[in-house]
PDB file of C-alpha atoms in Angstrom:
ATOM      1  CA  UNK B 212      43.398  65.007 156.955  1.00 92.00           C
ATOM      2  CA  UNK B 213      46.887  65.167 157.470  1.00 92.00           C
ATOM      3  CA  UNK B 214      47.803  62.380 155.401  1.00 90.00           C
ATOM      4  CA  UNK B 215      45.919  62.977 152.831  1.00 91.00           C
ATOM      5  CA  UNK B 216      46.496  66.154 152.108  1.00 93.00           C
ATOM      6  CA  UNK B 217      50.430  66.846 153.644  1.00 89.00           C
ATOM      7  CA  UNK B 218      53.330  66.657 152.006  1.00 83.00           C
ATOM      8  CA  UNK B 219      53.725  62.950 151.831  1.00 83.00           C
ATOM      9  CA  UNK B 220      51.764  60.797 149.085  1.00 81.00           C
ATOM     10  CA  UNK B 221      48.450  59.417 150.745  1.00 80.00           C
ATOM     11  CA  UNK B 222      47.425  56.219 151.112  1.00 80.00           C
ATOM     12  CA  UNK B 223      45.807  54.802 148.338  1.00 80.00           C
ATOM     13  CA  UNK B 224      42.169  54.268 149.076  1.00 84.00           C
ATOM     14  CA  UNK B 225      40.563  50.824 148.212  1.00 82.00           C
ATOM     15  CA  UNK B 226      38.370  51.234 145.020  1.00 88.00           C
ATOM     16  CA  UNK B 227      37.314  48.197 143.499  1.00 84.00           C
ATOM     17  CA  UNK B 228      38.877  44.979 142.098  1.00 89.00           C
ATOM     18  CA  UNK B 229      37.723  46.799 138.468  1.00 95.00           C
ATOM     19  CA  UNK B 230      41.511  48.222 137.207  1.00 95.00           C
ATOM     20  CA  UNK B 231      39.590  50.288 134.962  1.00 97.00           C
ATOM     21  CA  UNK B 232      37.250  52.154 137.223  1.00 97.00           C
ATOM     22  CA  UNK B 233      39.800  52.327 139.544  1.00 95.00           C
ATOM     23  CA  UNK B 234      42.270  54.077 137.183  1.00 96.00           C
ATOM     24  CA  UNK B 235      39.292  56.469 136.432  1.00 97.00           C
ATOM     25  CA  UNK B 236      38.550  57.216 140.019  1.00 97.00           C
ATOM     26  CA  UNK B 237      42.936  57.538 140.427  1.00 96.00           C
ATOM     27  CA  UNK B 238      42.687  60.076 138.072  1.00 97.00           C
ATOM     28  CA  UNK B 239      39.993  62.280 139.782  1.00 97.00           C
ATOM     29  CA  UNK B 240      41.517  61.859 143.530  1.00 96.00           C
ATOM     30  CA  UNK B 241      44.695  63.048 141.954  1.00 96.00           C
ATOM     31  CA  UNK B 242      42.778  65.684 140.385  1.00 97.00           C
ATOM     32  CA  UNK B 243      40.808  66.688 143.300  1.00 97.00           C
ATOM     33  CA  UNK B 244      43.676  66.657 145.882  1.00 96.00           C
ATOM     34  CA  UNK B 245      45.975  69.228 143.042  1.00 95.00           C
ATOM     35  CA  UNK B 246      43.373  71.990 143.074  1.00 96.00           C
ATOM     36  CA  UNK B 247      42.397  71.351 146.760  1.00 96.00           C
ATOM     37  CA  UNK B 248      46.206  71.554 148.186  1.00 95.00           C
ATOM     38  CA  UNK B 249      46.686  74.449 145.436  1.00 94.00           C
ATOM     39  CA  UNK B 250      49.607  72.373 144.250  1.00 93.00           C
ATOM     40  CA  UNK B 251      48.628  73.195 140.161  1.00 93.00           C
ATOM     41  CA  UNK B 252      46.035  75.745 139.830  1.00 95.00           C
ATOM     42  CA  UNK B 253      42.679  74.238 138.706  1.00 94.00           C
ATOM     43  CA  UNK B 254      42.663  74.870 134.884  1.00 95.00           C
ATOM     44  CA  UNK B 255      46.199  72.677 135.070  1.00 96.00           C
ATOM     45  CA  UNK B 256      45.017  70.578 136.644  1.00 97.00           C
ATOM     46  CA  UNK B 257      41.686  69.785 134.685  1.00 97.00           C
ATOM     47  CA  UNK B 258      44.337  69.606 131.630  1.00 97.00           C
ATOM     48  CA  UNK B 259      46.130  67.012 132.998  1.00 97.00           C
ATOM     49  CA  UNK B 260      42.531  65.193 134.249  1.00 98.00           C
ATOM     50  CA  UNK B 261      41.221  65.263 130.751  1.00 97.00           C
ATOM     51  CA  UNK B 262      45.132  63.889 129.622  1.00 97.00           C
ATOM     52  CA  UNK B 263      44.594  61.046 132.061  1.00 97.00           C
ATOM     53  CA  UNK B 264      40.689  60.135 131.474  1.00 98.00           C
ATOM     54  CA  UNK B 265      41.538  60.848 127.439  1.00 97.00           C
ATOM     55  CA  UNK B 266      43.701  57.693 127.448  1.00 97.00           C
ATOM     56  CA  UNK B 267      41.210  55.678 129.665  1.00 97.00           C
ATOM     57  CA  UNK B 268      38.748  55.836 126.797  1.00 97.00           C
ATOM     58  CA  UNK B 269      41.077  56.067 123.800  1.00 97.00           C
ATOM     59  CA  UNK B 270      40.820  60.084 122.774  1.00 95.00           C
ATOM     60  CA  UNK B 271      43.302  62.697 122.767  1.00 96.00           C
ATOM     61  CA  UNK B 272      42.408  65.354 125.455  1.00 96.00           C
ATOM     62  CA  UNK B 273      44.111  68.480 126.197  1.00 92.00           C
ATOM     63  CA  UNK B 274      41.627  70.759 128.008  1.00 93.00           C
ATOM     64  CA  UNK B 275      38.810  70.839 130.095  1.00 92.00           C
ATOM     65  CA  UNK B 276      35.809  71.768 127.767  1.00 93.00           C
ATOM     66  CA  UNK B 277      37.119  68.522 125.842  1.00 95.00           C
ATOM     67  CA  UNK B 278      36.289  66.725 129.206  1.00 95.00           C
ATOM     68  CA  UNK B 279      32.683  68.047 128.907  1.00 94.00           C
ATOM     69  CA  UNK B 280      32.056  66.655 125.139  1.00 95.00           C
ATOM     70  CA  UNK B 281      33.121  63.589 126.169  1.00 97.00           C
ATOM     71  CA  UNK B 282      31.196  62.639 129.181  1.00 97.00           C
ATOM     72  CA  UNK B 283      28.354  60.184 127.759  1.00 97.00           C
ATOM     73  CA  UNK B 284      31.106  58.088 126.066  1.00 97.00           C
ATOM     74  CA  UNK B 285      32.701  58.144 130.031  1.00 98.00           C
ATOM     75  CA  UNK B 286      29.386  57.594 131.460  1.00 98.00           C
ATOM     76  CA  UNK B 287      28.839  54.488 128.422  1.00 98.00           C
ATOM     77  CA  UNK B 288      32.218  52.952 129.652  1.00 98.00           C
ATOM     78  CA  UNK B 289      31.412  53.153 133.161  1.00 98.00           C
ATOM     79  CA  UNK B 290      28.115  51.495 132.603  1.00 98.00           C
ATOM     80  CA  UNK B 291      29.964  48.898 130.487  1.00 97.00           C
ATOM     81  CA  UNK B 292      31.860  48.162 133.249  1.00 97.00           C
ATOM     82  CA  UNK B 293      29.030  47.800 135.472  1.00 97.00           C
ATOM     83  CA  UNK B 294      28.818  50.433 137.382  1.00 97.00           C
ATOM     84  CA  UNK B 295      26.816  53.752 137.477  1.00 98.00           C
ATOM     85  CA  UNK B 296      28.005  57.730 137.886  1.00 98.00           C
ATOM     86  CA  UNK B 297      27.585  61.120 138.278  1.00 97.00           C
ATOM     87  CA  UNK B 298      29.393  63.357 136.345  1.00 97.00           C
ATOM     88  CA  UNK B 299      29.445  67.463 135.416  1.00 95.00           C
ATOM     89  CA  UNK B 300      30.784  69.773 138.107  1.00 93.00           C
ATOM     90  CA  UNK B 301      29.804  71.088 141.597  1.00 91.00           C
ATOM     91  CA  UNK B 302      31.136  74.418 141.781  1.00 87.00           C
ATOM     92  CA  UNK B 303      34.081  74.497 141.579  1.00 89.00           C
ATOM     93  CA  UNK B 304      35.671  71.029 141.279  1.00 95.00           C
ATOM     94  CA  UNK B 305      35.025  68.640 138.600  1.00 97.00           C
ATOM     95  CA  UNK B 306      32.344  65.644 140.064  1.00 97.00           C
ATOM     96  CA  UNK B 307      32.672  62.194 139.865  1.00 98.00           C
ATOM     97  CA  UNK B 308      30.532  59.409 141.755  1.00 98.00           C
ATOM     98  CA  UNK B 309      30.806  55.663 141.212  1.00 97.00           C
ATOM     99  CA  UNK B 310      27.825  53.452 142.381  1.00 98.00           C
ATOM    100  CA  UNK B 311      27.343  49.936 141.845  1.00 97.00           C
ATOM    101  CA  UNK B 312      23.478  49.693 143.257  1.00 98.00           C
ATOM    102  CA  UNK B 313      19.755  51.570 142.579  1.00 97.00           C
ATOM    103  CA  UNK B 314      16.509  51.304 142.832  1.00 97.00           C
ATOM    104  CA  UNK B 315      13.230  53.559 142.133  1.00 98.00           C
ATOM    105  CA  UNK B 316      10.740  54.520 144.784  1.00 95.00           C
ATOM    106  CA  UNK B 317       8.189  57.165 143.962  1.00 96.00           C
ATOM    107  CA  UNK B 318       7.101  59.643 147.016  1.00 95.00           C
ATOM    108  CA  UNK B 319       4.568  62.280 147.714  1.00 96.00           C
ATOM    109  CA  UNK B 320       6.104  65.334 149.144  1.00 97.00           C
ATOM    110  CA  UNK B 321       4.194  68.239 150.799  1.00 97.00           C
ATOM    111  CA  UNK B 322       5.951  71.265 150.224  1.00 97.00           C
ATOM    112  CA  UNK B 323       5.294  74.723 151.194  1.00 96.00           C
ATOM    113  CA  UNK B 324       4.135  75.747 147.477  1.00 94.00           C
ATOM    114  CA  UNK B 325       1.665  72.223 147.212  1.00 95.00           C
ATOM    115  CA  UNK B 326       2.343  68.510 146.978  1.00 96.00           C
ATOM    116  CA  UNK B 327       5.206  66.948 144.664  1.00 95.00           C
ATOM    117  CA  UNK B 328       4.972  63.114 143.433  1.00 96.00           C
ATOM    118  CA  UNK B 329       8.806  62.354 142.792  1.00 95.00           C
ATOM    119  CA  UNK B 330      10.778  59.464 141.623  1.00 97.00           C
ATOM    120  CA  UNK B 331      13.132  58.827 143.696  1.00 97.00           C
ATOM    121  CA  UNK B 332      16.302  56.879 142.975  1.00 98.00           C
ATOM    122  CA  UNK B 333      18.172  55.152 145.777  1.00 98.00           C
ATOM    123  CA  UNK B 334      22.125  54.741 144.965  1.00 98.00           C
ATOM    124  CA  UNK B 335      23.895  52.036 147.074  1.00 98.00           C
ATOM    125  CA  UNK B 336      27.148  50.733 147.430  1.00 97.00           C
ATOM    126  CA  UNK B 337      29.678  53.663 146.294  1.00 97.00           C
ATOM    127  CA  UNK B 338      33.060  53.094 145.284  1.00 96.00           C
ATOM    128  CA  UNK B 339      33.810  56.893 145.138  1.00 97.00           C
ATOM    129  CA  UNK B 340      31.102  59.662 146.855  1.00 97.00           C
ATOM    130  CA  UNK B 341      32.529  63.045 144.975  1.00 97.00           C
ATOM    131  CA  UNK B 342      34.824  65.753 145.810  1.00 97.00           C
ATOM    132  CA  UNK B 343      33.227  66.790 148.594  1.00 95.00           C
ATOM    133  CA  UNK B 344      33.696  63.266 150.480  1.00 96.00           C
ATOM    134  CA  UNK B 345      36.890  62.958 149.678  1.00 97.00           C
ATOM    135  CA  UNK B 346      38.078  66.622 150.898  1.00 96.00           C
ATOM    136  CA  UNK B 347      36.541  66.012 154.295  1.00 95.00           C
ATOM    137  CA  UNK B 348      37.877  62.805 154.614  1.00 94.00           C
ATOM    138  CA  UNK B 349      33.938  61.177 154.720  1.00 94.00           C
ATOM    139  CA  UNK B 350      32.731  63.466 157.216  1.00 92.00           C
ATOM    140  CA  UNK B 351      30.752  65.113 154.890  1.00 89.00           C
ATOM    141  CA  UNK B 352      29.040  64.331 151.272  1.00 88.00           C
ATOM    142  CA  UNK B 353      26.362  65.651 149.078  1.00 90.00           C
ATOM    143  CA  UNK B 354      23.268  64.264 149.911  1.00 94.00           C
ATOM    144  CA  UNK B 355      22.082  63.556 146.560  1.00 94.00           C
ATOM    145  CA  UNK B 356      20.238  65.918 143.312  1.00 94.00           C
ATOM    146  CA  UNK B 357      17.487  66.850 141.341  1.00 92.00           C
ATOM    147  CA  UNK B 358      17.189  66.574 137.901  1.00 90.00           C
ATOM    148  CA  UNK B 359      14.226  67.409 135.464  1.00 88.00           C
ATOM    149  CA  UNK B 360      12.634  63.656 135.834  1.00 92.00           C
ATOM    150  CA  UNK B 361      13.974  62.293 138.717  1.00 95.00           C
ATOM    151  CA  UNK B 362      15.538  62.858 142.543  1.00 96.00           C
ATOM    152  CA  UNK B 363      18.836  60.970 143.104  1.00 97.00           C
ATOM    153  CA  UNK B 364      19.335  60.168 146.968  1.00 97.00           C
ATOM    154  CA  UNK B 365      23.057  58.625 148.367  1.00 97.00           C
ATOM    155  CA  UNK B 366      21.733  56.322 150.365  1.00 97.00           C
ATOM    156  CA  UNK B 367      24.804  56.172 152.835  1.00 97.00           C
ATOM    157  CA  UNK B 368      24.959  59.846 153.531  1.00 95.00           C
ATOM    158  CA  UNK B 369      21.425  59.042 155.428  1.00 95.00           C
ATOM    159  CA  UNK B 370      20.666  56.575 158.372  1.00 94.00           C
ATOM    160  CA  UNK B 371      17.404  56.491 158.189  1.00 94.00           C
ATOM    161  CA  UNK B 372      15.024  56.914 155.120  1.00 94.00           C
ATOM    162  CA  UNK B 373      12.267  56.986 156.838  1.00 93.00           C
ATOM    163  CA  UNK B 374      13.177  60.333 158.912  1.00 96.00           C
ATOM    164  CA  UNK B 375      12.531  63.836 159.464  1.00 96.00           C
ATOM    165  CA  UNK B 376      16.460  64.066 158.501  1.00 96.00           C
ATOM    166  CA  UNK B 377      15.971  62.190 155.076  1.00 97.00           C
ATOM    167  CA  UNK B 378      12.629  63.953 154.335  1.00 97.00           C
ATOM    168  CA  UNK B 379      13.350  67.302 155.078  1.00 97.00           C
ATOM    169  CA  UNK B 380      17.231  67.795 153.882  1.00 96.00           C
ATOM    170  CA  UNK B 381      16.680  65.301 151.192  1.00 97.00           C
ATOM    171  CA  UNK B 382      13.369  64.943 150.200  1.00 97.00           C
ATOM    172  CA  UNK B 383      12.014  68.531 150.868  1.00 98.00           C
ATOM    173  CA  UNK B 384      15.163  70.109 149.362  1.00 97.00           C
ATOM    174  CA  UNK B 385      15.254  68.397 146.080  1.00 96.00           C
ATOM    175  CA  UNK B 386      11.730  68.013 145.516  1.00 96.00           C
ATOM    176  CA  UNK B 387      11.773  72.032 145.405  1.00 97.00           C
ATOM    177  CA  UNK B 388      14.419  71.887 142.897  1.00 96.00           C
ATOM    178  CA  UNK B 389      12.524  69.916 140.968  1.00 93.00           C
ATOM    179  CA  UNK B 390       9.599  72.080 141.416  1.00 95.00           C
ATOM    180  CA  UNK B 391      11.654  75.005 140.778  1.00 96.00           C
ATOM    181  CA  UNK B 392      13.363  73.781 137.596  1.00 94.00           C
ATOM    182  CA  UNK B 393       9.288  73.220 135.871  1.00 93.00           C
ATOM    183  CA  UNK B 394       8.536  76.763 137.297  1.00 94.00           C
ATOM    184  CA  UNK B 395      11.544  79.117 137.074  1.00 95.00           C
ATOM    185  CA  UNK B 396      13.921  76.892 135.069  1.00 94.00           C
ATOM    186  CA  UNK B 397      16.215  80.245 134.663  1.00 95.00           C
ATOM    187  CA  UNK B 398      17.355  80.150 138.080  1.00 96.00           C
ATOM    188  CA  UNK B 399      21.420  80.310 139.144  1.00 96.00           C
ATOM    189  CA  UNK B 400      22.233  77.385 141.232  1.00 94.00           C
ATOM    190  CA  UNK B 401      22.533  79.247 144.189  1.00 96.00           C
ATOM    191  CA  UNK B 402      19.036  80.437 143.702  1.00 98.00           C
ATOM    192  CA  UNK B 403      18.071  76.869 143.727  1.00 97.00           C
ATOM    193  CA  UNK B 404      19.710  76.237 146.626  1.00 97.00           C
ATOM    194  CA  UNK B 405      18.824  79.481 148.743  1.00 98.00           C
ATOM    195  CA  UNK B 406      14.864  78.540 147.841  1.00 98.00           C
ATOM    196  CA  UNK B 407      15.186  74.687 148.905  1.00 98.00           C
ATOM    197  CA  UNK B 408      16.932  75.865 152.067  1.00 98.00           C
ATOM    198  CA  UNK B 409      13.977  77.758 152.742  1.00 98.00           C
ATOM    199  CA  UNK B 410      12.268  75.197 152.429  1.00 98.00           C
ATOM    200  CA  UNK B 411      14.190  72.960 154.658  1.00 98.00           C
ATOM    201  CA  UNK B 412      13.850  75.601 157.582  1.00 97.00           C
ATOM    202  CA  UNK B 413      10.014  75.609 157.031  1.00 98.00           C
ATOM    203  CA  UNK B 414       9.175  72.250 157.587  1.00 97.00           C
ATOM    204  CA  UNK B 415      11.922  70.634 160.170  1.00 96.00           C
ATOM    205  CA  UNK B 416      11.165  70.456 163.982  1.00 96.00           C
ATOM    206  CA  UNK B 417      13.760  68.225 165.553  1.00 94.00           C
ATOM    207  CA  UNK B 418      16.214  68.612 163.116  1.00 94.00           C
ATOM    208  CA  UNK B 419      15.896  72.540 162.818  1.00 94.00           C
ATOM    209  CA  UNK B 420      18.937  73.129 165.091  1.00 93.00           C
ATOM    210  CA  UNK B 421      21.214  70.732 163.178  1.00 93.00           C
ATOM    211  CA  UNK B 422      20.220  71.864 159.753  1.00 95.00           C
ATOM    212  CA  UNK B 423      21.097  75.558 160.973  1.00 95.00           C
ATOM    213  CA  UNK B 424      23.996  74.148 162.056  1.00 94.00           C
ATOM    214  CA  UNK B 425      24.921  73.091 158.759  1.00 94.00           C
ATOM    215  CA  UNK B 426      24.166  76.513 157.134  1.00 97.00           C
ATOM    216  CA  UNK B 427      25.946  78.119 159.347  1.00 96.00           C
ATOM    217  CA  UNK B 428      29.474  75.585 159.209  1.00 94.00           C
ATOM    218  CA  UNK B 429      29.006  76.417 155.016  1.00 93.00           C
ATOM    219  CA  UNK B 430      28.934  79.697 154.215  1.00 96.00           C
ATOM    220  CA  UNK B 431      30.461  81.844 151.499  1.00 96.00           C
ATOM    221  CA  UNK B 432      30.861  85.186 150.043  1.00 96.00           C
ATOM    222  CA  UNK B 433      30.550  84.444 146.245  1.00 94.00           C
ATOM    223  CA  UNK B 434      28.552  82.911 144.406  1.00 94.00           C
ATOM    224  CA  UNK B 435      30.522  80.409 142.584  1.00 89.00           C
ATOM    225  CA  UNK B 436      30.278  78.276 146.212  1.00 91.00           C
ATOM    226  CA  UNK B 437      26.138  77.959 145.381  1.00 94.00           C
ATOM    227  CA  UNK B 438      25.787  76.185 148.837  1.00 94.00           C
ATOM    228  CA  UNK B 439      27.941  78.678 150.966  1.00 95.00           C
ATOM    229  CA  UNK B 440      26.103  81.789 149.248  1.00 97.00           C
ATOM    230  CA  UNK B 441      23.054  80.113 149.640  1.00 98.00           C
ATOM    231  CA  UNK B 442      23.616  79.121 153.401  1.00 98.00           C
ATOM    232  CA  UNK B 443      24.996  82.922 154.324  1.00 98.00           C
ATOM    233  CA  UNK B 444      21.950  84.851 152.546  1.00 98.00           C
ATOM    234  CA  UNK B 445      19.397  82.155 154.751  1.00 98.00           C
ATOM    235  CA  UNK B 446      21.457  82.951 158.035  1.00 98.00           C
ATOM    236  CA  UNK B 447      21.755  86.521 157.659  1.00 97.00           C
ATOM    237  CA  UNK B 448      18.023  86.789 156.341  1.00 98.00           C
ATOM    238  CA  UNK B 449      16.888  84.798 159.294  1.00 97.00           C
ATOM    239  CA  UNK B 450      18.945  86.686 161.986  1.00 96.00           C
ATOM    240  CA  UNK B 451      17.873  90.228 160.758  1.00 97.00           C
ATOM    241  CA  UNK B 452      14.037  88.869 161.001  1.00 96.00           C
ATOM    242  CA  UNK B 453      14.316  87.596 164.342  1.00 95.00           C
ATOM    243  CA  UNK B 454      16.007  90.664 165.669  1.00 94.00           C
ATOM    244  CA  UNK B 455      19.258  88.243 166.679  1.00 92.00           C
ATOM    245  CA  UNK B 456      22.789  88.384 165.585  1.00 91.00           C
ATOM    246  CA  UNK B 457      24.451  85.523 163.414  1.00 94.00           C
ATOM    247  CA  UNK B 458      26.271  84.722 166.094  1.00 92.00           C
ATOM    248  CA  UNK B 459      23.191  84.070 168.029  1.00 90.00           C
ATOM    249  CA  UNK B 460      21.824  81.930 165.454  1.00 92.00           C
ATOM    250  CA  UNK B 461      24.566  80.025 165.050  1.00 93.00           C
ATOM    251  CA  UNK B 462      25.670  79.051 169.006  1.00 89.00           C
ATOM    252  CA  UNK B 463      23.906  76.894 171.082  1.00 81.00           C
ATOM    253  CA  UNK B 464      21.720  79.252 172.513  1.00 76.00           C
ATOM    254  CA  UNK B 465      17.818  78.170 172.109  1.00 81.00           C
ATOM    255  CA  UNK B 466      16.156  79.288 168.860  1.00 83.00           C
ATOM    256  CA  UNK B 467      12.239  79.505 168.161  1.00 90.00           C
ATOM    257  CA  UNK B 468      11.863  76.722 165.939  1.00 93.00           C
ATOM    258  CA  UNK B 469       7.958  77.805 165.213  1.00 95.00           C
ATOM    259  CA  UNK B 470       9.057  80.898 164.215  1.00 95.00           C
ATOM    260  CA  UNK B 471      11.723  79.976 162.119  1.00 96.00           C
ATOM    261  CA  UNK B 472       9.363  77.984 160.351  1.00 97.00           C
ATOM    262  CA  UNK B 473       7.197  79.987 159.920  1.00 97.00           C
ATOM    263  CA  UNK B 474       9.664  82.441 158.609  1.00 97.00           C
ATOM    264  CA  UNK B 475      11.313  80.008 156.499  1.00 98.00           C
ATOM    265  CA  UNK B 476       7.847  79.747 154.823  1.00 98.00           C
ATOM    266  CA  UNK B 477       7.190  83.546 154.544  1.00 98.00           C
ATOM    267  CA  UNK B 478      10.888  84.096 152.663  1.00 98.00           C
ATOM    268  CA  UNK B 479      10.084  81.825 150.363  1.00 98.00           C
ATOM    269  CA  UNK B 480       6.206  83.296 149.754  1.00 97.00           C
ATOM    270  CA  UNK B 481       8.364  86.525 149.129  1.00 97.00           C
ATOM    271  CA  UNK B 482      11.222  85.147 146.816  1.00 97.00           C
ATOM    272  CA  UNK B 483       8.270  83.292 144.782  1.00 97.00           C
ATOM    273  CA  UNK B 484       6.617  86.628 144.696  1.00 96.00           C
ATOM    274  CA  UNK B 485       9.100  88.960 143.665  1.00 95.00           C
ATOM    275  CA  UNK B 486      10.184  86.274 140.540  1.00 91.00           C
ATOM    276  CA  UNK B 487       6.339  86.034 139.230  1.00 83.00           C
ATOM    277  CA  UNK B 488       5.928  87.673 135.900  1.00 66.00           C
ATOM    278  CA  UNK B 489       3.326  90.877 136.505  1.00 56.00           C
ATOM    279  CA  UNK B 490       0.048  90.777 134.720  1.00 48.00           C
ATOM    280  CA  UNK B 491       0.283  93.075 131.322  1.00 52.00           C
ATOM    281  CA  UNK B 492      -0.892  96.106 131.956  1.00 48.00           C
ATOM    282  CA  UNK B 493      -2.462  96.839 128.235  1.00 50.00           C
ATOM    283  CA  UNK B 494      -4.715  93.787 128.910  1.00 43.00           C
ATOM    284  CA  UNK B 495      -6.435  95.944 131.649  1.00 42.00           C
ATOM    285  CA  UNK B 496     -10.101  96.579 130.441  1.00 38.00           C
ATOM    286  CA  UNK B 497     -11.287  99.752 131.745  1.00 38.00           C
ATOM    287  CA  UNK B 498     -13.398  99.507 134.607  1.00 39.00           C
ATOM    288  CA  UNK B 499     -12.647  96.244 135.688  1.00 35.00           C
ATOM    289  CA  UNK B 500     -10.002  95.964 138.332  1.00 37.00           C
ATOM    290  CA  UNK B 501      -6.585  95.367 136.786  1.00 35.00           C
TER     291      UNK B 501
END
C-alpha cells in the first residue's frame, strides 16, 4: 500500500503484451491513484483521463461527460483488440475492467420474493479488476453486476462457484437486482444495494458472520458510497431489531444467525411493502371491501 500509493512512483503492474490495452489501463491506474491520493481533485483528474483515452482512440477530449459519449467506440476498440470490459462509474471513481475470457451459464435462484432463472456470465482471466482492486491492493474487488438481461460474475473474486459464498453474495445479491430493476426500476443504487443485502442476510448460514463482517468493514454516511450507505442502514437496522449495539454486531461475539435471517427476510417484506403502489381508492365499489 505503501508503494503504491507514497510519494515515490509505483511499480508498474504487468498488464498484457497488448501496448494498446495496456496504455488504456495506464491511463486509468494513473487516474485512479490522482483522485485516490487527492493529488488533483477528481473533476481534474477525469479531464486529464478523457485527454489520455481521447488520443488512444483518435478524438479530442477535454472533460468528463465527453468520456461518457464515447464509451461504445472504447468498448468497440477494446473488443477489437480482443478483449472484453466494463465501463461507466462506481460511485465515485470512473470503472474500468479488462477480461480476456466468458462463458454463459443459466441458474435458478430462490429468493425471498420467488424463484429467478438468470443468465449468468462467467468473466475469466482479468488484466485489470476496477478501482476497487486496485485501491486495496487485490484484497478486495467487486464481485460482479446485474444488468437488465444478464448477471456478470468475476470469477476470481470467488473460490468456489459452487458455494454458499458464491450463491448467496453473488448469486442471491444480483439476482435481486435484477428482480428489482423489472419491478421498481426507479430505485437509487443504494436502494438496490440495501434490498440485495437483505437479501444476502436472509438466506446465508455459514457465511452469515463473514458477510456481516463485510457490512460492517464498509460503511458510509452518504449516499454517493451506495455500498457503505447501504451496509450502515442494514447494520444499524439489524442492531436496533435485535436489541444489540453495532458494536455488538460487529465483534466477534456470537450472533443468532436464525434470527437474523429471519429478520433479514422481514426488512425486506417491509421495504417491498412500503414501495407498492396503493390500490385507487375511487375504484372502491361501495359495499365491497376496498
Amino acid at each position: 500500500m505503501a508503494e503504491r500509493f507514497g510519494a515515490a512512483p509505483p511499480s508498474p503492474l504487468t498488464l498484457g503484451d497488448d501496448p494498446w490495452i495496456a496504455a488504456l489501463a495506464h491511463a486509468y491506474l494513473s487516474y485512479w491513484r490522482s483522485a485516490l491520493t487527492k493529488a488533483v481533485p477528481i473533476e481534474g483528474a477525469e479531464s486529464i483521463l478523457a485527454a489520455t483515452v481521447g488520443q488512444l482512440i483518435g478524438r479530442h477530449m477535454e472533460t468528463s461527460a465527453e468520456l461518457d459519449d464515447v464509451e461504445p467506440e472504447i468498448l468497440a476498440a477494446v473488443e477489437g483488440h480482443g478483449l472484453h470490459a466494463l465501463l461507466g462509474r462506481t460511485m465515485p471513481l470512473r470503472e474500468l475492467m479488462l477480461w480476456k475470457k466468458q462463458s454463459v451459464q443459466e441458474r435458478d435462484v430462490d429468493l425471498p420474493g420467488g424463484r429467478e432463472t438468470v443468465k449468468v456470465i462467467l468473466l475469466d482471466d482479468f488484466v485489470l479488476r476496477g478501482w476497487g482492486h486496485y485501491a486495496t491492493c487485490g484484497r478486495r474487488s467487486a464481485g460482479g453486476w446485474a444488468t437488465e438481461t444478464a448477471l456478470f460474475a468475476v470469477t476470481p473474486a470467488y473460490k468456489n462457484l459452487e458455494d454458499e459464498v458464491f450463491s448467496v453474495r453473488f448469486l442471491g445479491h444480483e439476482a435481486q437486482h435484477f428482480a428489482d430493476k423489472r419491478t421498481f426500476p426507479e430505485l437509487e443504487s443504494w436502494e438496490l444495494e440495501y434490498r440485495a443485502k437483505l437479501v444476502e442476510l436472509s438466506l446465508a448460514t455459514y457465511s452469515q458472520p463473514g458477510t456481516l463482517k463485510l457490512f460492517c468493514e464498509n460503511r458510509a454516511a452518504s449516499k454517493t458510497a451506495p455500498h457503505g450507505y447501504a451496509n450502515a442502514k442494514v447494520i444499524r437496522e439489524v442492531a436496533q431489531r435485535l436489541g444489540i449495539g453495532e458494536a455488538t454486531l460487529c465483534g466477534d461475539g456470537d450472533v443468532p444467525i436464525r434470527a437474523v435471517q429471519a429478520l433479514g427476510r422481514t426488512l425486506l417484506k417491509e421495504d417491498t411493502a412500503a414501495r407498492q403502489v396503493p390500490a385507487d381508492p375511487s375504484l372502491h365499489v361501495p359495499g365491497h371491501p376496498g
